Coordinates of N, CA and C and ligand atoms in Angstrom, one line a residue:
X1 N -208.1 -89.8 121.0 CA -206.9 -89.2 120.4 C -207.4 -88.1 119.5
X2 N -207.1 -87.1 119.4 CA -207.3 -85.9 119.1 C -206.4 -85.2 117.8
X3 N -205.3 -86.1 117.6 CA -203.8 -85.9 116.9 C -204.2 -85.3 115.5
X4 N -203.8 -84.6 115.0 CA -204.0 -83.7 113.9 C -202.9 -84.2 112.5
X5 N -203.3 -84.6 111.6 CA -202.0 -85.3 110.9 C -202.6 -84.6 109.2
X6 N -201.5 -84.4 108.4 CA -201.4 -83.5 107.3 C -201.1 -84.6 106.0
X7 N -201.7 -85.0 105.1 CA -201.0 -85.8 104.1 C -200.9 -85.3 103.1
X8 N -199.5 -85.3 102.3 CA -199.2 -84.4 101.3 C -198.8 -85.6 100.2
X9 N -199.6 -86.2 99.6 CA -199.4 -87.2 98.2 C -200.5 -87.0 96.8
X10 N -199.8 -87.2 96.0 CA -200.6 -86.9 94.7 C -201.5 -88.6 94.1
X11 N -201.2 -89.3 94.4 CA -202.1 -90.6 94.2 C -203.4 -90.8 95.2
X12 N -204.7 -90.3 94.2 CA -205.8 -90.4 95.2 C -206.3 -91.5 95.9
X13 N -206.0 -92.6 95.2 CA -206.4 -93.9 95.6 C -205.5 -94.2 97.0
X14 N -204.2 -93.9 97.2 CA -203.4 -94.1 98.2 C -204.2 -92.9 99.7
X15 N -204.0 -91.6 99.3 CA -204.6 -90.5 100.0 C -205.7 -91.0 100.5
X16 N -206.9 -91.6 100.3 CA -208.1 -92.0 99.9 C -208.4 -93.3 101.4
X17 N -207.3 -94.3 100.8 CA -206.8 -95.3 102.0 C -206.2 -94.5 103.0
X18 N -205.4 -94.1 103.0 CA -204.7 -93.1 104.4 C -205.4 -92.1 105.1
X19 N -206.5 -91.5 104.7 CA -207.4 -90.8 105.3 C -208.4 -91.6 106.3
X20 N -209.0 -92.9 105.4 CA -209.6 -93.6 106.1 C -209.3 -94.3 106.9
X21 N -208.1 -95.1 106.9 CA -206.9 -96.0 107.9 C -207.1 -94.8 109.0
X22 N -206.8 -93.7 109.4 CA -206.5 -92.8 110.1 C -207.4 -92.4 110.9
X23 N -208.3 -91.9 110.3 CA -210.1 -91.2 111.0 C -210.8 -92.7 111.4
X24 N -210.5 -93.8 111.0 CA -211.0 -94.9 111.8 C -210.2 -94.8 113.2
X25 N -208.9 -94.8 113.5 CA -209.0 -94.5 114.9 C -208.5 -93.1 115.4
X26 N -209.3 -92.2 114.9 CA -209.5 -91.5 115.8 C -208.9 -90.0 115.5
X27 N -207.8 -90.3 114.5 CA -207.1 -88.9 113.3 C -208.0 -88.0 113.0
X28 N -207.4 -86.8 113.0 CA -208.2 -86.1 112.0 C -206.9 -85.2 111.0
X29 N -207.4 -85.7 109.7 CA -206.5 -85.8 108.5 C -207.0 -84.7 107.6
X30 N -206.0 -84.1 107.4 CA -206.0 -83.1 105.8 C -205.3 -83.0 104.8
X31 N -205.6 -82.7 103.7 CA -204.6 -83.8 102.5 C -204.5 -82.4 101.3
X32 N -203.4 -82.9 101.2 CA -202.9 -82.0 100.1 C -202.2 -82.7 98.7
X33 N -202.5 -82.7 97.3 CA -201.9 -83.3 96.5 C -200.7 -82.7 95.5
X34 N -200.3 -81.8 96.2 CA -199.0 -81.3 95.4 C -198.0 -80.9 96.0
X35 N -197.1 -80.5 96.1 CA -196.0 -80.1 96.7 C -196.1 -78.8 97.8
X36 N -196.5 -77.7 96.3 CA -196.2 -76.8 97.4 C -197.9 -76.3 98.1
X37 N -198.8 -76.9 97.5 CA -200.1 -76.3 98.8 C -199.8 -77.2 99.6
X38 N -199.0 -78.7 99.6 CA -198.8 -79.4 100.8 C -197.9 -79.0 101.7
X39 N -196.8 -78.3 101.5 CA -196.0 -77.3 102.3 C -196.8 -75.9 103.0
X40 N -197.7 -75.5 102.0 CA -198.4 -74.1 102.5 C -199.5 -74.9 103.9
X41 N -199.9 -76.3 103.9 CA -200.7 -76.5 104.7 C -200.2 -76.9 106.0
X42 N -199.1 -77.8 105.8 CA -198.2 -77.8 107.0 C -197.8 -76.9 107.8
X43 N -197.8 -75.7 107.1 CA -197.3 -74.3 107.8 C -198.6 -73.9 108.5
X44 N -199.9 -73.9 108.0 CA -200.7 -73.3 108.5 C -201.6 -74.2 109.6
X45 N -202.0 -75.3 109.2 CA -202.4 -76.7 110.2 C -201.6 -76.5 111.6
X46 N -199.6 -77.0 111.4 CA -199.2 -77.0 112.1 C -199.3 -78.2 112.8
X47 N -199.2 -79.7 112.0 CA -200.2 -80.8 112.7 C -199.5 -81.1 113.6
X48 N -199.9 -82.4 114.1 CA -198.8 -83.2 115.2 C -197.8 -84.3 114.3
X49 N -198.3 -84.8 113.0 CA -197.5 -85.5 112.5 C -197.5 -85.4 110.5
X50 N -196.7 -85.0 110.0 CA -196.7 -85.2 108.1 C -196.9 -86.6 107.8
X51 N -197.9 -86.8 106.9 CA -197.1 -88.1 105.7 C -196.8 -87.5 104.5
X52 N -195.8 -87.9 104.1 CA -195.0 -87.2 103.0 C -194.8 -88.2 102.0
X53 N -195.4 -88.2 100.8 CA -195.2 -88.7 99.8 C -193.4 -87.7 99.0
X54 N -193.0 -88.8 98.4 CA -191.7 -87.9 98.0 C -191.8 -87.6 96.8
X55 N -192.3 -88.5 95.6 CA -192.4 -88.1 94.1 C -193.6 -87.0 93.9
X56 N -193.8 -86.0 94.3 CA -194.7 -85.2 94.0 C -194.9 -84.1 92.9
X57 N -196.1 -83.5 92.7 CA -195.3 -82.5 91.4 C -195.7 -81.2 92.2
X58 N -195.1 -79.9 91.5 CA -194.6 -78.8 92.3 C -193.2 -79.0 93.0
X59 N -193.6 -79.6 94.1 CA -192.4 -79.4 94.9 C -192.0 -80.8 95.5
X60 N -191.1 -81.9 95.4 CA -191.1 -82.8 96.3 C -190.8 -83.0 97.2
X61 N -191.0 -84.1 97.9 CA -191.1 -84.7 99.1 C -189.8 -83.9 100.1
X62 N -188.5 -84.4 98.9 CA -187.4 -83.6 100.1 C -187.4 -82.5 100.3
X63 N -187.7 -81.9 99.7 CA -187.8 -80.0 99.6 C -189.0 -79.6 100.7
X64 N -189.7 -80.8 100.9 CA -191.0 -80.0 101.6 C -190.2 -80.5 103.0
X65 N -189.6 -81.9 103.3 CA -189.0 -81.9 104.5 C -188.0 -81.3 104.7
X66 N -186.9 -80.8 104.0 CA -185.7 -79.3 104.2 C -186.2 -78.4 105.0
X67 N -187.6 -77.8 103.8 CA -188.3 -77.0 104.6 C -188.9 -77.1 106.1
X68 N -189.4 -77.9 106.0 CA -190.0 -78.0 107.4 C -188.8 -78.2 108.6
X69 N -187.8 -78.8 108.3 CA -186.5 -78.3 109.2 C -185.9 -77.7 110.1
X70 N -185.9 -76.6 108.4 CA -185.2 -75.6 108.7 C -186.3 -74.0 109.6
X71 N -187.6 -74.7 109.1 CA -188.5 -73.8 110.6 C -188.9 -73.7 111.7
X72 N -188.1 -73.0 112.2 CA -187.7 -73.3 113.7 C -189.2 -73.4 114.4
X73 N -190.3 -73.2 114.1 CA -191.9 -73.6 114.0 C -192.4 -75.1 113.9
X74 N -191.5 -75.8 113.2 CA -192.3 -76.7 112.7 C -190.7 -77.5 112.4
X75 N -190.1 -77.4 113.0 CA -189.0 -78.2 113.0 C -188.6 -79.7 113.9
X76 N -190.0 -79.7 114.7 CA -189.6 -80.6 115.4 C -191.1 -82.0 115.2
X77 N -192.1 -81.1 114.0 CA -192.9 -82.5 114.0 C -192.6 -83.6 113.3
X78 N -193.1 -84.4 114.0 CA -192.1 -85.9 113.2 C -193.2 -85.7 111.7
X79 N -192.5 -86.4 111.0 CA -192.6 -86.8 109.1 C -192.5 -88.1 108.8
X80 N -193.3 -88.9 108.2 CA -192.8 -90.3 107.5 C -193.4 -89.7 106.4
X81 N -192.4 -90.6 105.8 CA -192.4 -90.4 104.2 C -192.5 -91.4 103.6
X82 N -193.2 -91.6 102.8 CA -193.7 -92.8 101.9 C -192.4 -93.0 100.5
X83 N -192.0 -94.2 100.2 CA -191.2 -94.6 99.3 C -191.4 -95.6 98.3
X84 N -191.1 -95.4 97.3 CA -191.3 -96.9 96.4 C -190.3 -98.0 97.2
X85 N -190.8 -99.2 97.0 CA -190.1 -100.2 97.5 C -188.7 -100.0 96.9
X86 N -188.5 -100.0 95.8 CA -186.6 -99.9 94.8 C -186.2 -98.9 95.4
X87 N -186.3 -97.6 95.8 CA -185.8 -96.4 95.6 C -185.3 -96.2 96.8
X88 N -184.3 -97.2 97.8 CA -183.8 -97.1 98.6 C -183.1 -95.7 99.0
X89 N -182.4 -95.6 98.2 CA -181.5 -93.9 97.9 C -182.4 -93.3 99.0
X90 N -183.8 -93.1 98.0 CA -184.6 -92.5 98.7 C -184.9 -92.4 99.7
X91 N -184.9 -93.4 100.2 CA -185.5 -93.8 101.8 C -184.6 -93.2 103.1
X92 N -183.0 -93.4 102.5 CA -181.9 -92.8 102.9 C -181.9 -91.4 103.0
X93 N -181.8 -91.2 101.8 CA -181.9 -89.0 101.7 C -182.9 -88.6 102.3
X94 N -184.1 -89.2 102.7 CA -185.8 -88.8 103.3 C -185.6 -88.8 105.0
X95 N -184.5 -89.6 105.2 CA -184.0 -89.8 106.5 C -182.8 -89.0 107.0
X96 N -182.0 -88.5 106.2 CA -180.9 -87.7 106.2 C -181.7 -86.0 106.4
X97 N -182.4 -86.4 105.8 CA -183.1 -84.7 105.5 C -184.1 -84.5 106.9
X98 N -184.3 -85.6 107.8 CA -185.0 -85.3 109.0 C -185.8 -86.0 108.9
X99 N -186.3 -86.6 108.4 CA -187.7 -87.6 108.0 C -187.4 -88.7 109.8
X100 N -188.8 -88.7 110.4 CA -189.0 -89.7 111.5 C -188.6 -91.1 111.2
X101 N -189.1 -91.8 109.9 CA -189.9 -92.8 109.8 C -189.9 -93.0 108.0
X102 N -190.4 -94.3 107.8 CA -190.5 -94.0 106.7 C -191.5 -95.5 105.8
X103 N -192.3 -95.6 105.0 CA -193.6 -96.5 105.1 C -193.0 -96.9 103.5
X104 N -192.6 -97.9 103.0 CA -192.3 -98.1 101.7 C -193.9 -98.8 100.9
X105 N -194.2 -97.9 100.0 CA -195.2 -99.0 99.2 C -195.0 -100.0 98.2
X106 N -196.3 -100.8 98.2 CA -196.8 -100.8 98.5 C -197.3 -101.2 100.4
X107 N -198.3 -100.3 100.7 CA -198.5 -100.6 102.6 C -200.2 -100.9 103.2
X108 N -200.0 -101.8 103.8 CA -201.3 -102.0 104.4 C -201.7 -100.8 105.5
X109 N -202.8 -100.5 105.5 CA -203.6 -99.7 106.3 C -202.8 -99.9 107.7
X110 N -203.0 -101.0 108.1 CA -202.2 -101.7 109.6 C -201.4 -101.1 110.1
X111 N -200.2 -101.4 109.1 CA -199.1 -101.0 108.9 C -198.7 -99.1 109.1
X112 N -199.4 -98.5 108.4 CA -199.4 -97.1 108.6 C -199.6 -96.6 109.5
X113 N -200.9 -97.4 110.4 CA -201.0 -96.6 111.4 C -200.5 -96.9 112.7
X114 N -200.0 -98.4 112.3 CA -199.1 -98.8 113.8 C -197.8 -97.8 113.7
X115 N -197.2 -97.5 112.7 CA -196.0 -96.7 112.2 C -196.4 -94.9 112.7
X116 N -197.5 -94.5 112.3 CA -198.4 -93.3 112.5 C -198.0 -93.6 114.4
X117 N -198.6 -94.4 115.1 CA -198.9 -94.2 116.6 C -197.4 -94.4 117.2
X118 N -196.4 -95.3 116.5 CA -194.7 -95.4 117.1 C -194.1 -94.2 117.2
X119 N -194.1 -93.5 115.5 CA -193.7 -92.2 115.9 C -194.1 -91.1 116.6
X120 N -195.4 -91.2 116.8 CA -196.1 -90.5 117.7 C -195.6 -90.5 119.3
X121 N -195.4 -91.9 119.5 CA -194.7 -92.1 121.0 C -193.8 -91.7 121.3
X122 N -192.7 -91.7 120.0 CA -191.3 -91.8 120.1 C -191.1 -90.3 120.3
X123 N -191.7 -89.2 119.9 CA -191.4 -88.2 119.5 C -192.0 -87.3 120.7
X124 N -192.8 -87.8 121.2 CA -193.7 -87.1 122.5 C -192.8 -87.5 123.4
X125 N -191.6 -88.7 123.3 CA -190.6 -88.7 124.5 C -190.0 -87.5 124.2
X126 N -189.8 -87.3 123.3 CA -188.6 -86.2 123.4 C -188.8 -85.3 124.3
X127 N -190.4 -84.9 123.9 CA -190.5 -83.5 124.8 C -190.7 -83.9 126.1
X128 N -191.0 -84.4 126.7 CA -191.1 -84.8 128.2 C -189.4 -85.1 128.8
X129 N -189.1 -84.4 129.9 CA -187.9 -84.7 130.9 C -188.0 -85.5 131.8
X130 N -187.1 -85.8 132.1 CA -187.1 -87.2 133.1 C -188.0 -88.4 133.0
X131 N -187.1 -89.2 131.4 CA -187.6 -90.9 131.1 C -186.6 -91.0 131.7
X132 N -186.9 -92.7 132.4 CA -186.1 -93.6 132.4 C -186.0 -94.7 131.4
X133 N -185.1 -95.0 130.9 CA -184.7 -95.9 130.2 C -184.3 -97.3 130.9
X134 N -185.0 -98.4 130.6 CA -183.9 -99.5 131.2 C -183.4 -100.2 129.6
X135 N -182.7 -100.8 129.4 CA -182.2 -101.6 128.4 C -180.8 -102.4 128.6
X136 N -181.3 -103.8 128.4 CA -180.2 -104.8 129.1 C -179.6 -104.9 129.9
X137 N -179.9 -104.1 130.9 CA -179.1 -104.1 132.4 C -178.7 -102.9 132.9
X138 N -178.7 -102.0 131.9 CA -178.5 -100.7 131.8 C -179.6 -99.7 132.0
X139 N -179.3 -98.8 133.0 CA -180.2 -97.8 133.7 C -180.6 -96.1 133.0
X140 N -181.1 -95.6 132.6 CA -180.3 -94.1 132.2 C -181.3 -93.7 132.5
X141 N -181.2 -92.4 133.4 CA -182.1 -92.1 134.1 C -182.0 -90.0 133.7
X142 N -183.0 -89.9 132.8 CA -182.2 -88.3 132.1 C -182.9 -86.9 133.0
X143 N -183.8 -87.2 134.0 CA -183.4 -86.4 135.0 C -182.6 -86.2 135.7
X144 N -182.0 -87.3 136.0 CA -180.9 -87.6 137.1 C -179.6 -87.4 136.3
X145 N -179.5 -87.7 134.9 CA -178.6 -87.8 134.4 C -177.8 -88.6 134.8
X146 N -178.0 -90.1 135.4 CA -177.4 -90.9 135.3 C -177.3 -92.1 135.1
X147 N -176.4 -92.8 134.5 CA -176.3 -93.9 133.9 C -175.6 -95.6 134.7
X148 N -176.6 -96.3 135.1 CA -175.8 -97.5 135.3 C -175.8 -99.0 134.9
X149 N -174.9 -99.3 134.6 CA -174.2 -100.4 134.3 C -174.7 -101.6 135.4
X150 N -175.7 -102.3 135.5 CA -175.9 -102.9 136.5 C -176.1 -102.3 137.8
X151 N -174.6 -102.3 138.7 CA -174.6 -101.5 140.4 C -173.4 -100.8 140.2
X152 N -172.8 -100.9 138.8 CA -171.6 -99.5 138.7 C -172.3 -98.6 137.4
X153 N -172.3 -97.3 138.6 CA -172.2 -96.2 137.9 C -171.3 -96.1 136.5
X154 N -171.7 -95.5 135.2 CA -171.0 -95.1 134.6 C -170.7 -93.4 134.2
X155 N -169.9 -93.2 134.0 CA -169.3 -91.6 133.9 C -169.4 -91.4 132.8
X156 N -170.0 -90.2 132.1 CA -170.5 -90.0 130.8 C -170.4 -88.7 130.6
X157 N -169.5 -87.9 129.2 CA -169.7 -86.6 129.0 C -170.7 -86.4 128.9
X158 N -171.8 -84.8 128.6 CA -172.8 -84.8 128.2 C -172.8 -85.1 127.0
X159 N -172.1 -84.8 126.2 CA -172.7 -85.6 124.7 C -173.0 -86.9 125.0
X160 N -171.4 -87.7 125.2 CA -171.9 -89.4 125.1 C -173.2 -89.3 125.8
X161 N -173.6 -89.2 127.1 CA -175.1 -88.9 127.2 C -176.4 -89.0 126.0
X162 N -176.4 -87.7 125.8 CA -177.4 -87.1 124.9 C -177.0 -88.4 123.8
X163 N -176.3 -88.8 123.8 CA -176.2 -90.0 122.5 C -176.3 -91.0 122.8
X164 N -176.4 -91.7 124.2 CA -176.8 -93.2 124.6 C -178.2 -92.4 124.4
X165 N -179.0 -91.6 125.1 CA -180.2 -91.2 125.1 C -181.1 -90.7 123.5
X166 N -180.2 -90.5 122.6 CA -180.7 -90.8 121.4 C -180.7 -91.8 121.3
X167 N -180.3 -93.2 121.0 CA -179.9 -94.3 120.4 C -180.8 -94.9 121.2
X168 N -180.8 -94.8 122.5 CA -182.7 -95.7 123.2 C -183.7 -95.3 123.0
X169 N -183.7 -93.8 122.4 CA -185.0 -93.5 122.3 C -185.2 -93.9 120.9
X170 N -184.6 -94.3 119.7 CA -184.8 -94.5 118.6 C -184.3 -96.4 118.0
X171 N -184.1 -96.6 119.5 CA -183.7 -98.1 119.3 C -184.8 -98.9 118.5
X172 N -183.9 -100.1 117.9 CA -184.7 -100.7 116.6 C -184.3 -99.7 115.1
X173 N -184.0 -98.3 115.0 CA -184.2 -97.8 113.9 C -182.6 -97.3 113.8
X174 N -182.6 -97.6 112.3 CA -181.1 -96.9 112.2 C -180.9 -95.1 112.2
X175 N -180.1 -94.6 112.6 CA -179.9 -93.2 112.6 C -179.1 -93.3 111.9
X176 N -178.7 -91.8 111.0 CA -177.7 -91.7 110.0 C -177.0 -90.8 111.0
X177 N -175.8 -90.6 110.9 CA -175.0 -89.6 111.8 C -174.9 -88.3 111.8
X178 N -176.0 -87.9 110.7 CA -176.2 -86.5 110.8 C -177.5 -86.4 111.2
X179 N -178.8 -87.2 111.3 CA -179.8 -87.2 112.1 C -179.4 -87.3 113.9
X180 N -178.0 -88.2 114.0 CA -177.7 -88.3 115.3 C -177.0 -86.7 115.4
X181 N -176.5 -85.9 114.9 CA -175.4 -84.6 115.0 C -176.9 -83.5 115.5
X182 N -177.5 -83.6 114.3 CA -179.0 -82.9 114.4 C -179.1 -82.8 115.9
X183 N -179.5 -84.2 116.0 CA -180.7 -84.3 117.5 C -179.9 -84.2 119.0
X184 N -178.1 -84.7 118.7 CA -177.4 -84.1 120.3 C -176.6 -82.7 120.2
X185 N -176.4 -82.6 119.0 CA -175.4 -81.7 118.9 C -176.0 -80.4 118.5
X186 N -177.6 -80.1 117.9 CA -178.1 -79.1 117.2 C -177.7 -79.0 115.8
X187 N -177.6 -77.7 115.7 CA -176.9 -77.1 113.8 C -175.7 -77.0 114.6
X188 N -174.7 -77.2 114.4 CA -173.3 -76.5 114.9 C -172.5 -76.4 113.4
X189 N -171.8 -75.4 113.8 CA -171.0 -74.7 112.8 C -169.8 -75.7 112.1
X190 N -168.8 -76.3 113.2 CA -167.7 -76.7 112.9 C -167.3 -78.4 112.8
X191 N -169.3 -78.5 113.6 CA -168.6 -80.0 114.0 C -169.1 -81.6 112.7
X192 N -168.1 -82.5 112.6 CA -168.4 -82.7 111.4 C -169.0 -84.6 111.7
X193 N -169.6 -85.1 110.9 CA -170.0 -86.3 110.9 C -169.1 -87.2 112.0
X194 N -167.9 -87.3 111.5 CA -167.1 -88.0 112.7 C -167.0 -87.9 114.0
X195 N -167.5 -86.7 114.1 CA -167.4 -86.5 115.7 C -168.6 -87.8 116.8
X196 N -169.7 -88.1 115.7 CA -170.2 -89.1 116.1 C -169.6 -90.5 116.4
X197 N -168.8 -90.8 115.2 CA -168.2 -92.2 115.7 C -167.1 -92.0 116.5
X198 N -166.5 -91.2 116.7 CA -166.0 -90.7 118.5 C -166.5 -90.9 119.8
X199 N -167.7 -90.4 119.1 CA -168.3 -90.6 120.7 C -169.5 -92.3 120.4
X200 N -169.7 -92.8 120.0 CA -170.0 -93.9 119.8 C -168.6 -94.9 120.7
X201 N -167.7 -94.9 119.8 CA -166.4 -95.3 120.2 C -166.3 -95.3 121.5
X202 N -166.2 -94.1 122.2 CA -166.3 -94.1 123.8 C -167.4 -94.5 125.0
X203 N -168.1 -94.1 124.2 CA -169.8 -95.1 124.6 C -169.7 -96.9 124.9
X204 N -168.9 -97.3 123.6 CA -168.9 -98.2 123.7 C -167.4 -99.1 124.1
X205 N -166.9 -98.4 124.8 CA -165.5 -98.3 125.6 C -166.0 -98.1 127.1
X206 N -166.8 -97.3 127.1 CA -166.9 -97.0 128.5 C -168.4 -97.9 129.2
X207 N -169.4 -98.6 128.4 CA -170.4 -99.5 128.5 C -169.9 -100.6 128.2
X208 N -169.4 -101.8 127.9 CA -168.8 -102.8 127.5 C -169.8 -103.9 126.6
X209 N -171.0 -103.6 127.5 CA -172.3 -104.8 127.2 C -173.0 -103.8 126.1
X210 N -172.6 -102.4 126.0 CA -173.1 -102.0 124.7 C -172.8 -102.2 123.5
X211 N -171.3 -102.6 123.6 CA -170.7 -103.0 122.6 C -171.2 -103.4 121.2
X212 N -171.5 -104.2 121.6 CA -171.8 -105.0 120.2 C -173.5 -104.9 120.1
X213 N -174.6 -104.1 120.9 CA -175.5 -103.6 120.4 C -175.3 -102.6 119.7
X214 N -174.8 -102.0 119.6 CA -174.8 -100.7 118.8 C -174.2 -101.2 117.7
X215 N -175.3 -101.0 116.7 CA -174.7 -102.0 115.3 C -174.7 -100.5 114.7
X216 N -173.3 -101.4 113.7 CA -172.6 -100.1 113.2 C -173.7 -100.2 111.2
X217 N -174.2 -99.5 110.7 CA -174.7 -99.3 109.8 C -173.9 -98.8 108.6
X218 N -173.1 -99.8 107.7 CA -171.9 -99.5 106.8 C -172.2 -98.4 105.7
X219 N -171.8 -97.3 105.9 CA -171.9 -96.1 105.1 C -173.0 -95.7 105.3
X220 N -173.8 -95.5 106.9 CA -174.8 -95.0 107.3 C -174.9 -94.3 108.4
X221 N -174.9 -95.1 109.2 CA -174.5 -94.6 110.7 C -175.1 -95.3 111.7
X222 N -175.9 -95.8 112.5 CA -176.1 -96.3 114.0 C -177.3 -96.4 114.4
X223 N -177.0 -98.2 114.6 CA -178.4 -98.7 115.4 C -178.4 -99.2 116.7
X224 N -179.2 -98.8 117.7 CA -179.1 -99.8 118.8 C -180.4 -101.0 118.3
X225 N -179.5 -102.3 118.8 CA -180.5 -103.2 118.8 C -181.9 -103.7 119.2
X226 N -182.8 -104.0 118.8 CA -183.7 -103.6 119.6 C -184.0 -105.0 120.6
X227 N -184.8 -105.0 121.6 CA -184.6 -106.2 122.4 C -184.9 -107.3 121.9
X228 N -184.2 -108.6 121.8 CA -184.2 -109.4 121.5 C -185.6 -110.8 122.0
Ligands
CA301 CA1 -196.3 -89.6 94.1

């Protein structure tokens, strides 16, 4: 594995563990302890994955993920971001702001890099066309663009699409409904948080056995469940 990964935290003893956890299997890691040389290295590295510490000085955590966003360059490499365990908020807004993933400390080495190689997987689907998905009986096949229900076909706008095909690709993890708006819908101008639980709504009108996987995330937004 060849994977290029960027860590931007100001605690060396943490940096210190995450370099090593990493380059044991196979990482090659570059670390930055402030805000904004850890933004200026992101830009220039270009890795395959951030770890983003959020309490930083210069610049923090959210501002370096905004950034990275909003560059159409570097807008699409995944980010986990490290949290204090209390600072849930955080974990939320780190995930709202685009963040992949996210590693609350205190964390074992283990732990990081099983997290490091998931989002690594998860995110390499994206760019590849034509996965099949199977899940619970259910077929979705995104070359083909199509979806079945056992041996009946089901009829799907492209959004509902692109949004059963988010929710498998990120099953297990909750999506906030503007990370789901982000990733089917793009930047759009007019279209607003709701439009998601519309099309959830119909998703799960028109799947029946999806129903009650798709856990609703109260004042968050949407999980599929992961297999049981
Ligand atoms: Ca810190």
């Amino acid at each position: 594995m060849d994977k290029r990964i960027v860590v931007v935290e100001d605690e060396e003893k943490i940096v210190t563990m995450i370099i090593a956890s990493l380059e044991r299997e196979g990482f090659s890691v570059k670390s930055a302890h402030d805000g904004i040389s850890g933004l200026r290295m992101v830009r220039e590295e270009a890795p395959d994955l951030v770890i983003l510490d959020l309490m930083l000085p210069g610049l923090d955590g959210f501002e370096i993920c905004k950034n990275i966003r909003m560059d159409p360059r570097m807008a699409s490499t995944p980010i986990i971001i490290l949290t204090a365990k209390t600072e849930e908020c955080d974990r939320v807004l780190g995930l709202e702001l685009g963040a992949d993933d996210y590693v609350t400390k205190p964390f074992s080495p283990r732990e990081l890099v099983a997290r490091v190689k998931a989002v690594l997987r998860r995110t390499n689907w994206k760019k590849n066309t034509g996965v099949k998905f199977y899940y619970k009986g259910l077929l979705v096949d995104t070359e083909a663009c199509v979806v079945k229900d056992g041996e009946r076909e089901v009829e799907l706008t492209p959004k509902e699409f692109g949004l059963l095909v988010c929710l498998l690709r990120n099953k297990g993890h909750v999506m906030s409904r503007q990370m789901i708006l982000d990733s089917v819908w793009g930047l759009p101008a007019s279209i607003t948080t709701r439009t998601v639980d519309v099309h959830i709504r119909n998703l799960r009108e028109k799947i029946p056995s999806l129903s009650s996987l798709i856990v609703t995330v109260k004042q968050f937004g949407y999980k599929l469940k992961d297999q049981e």
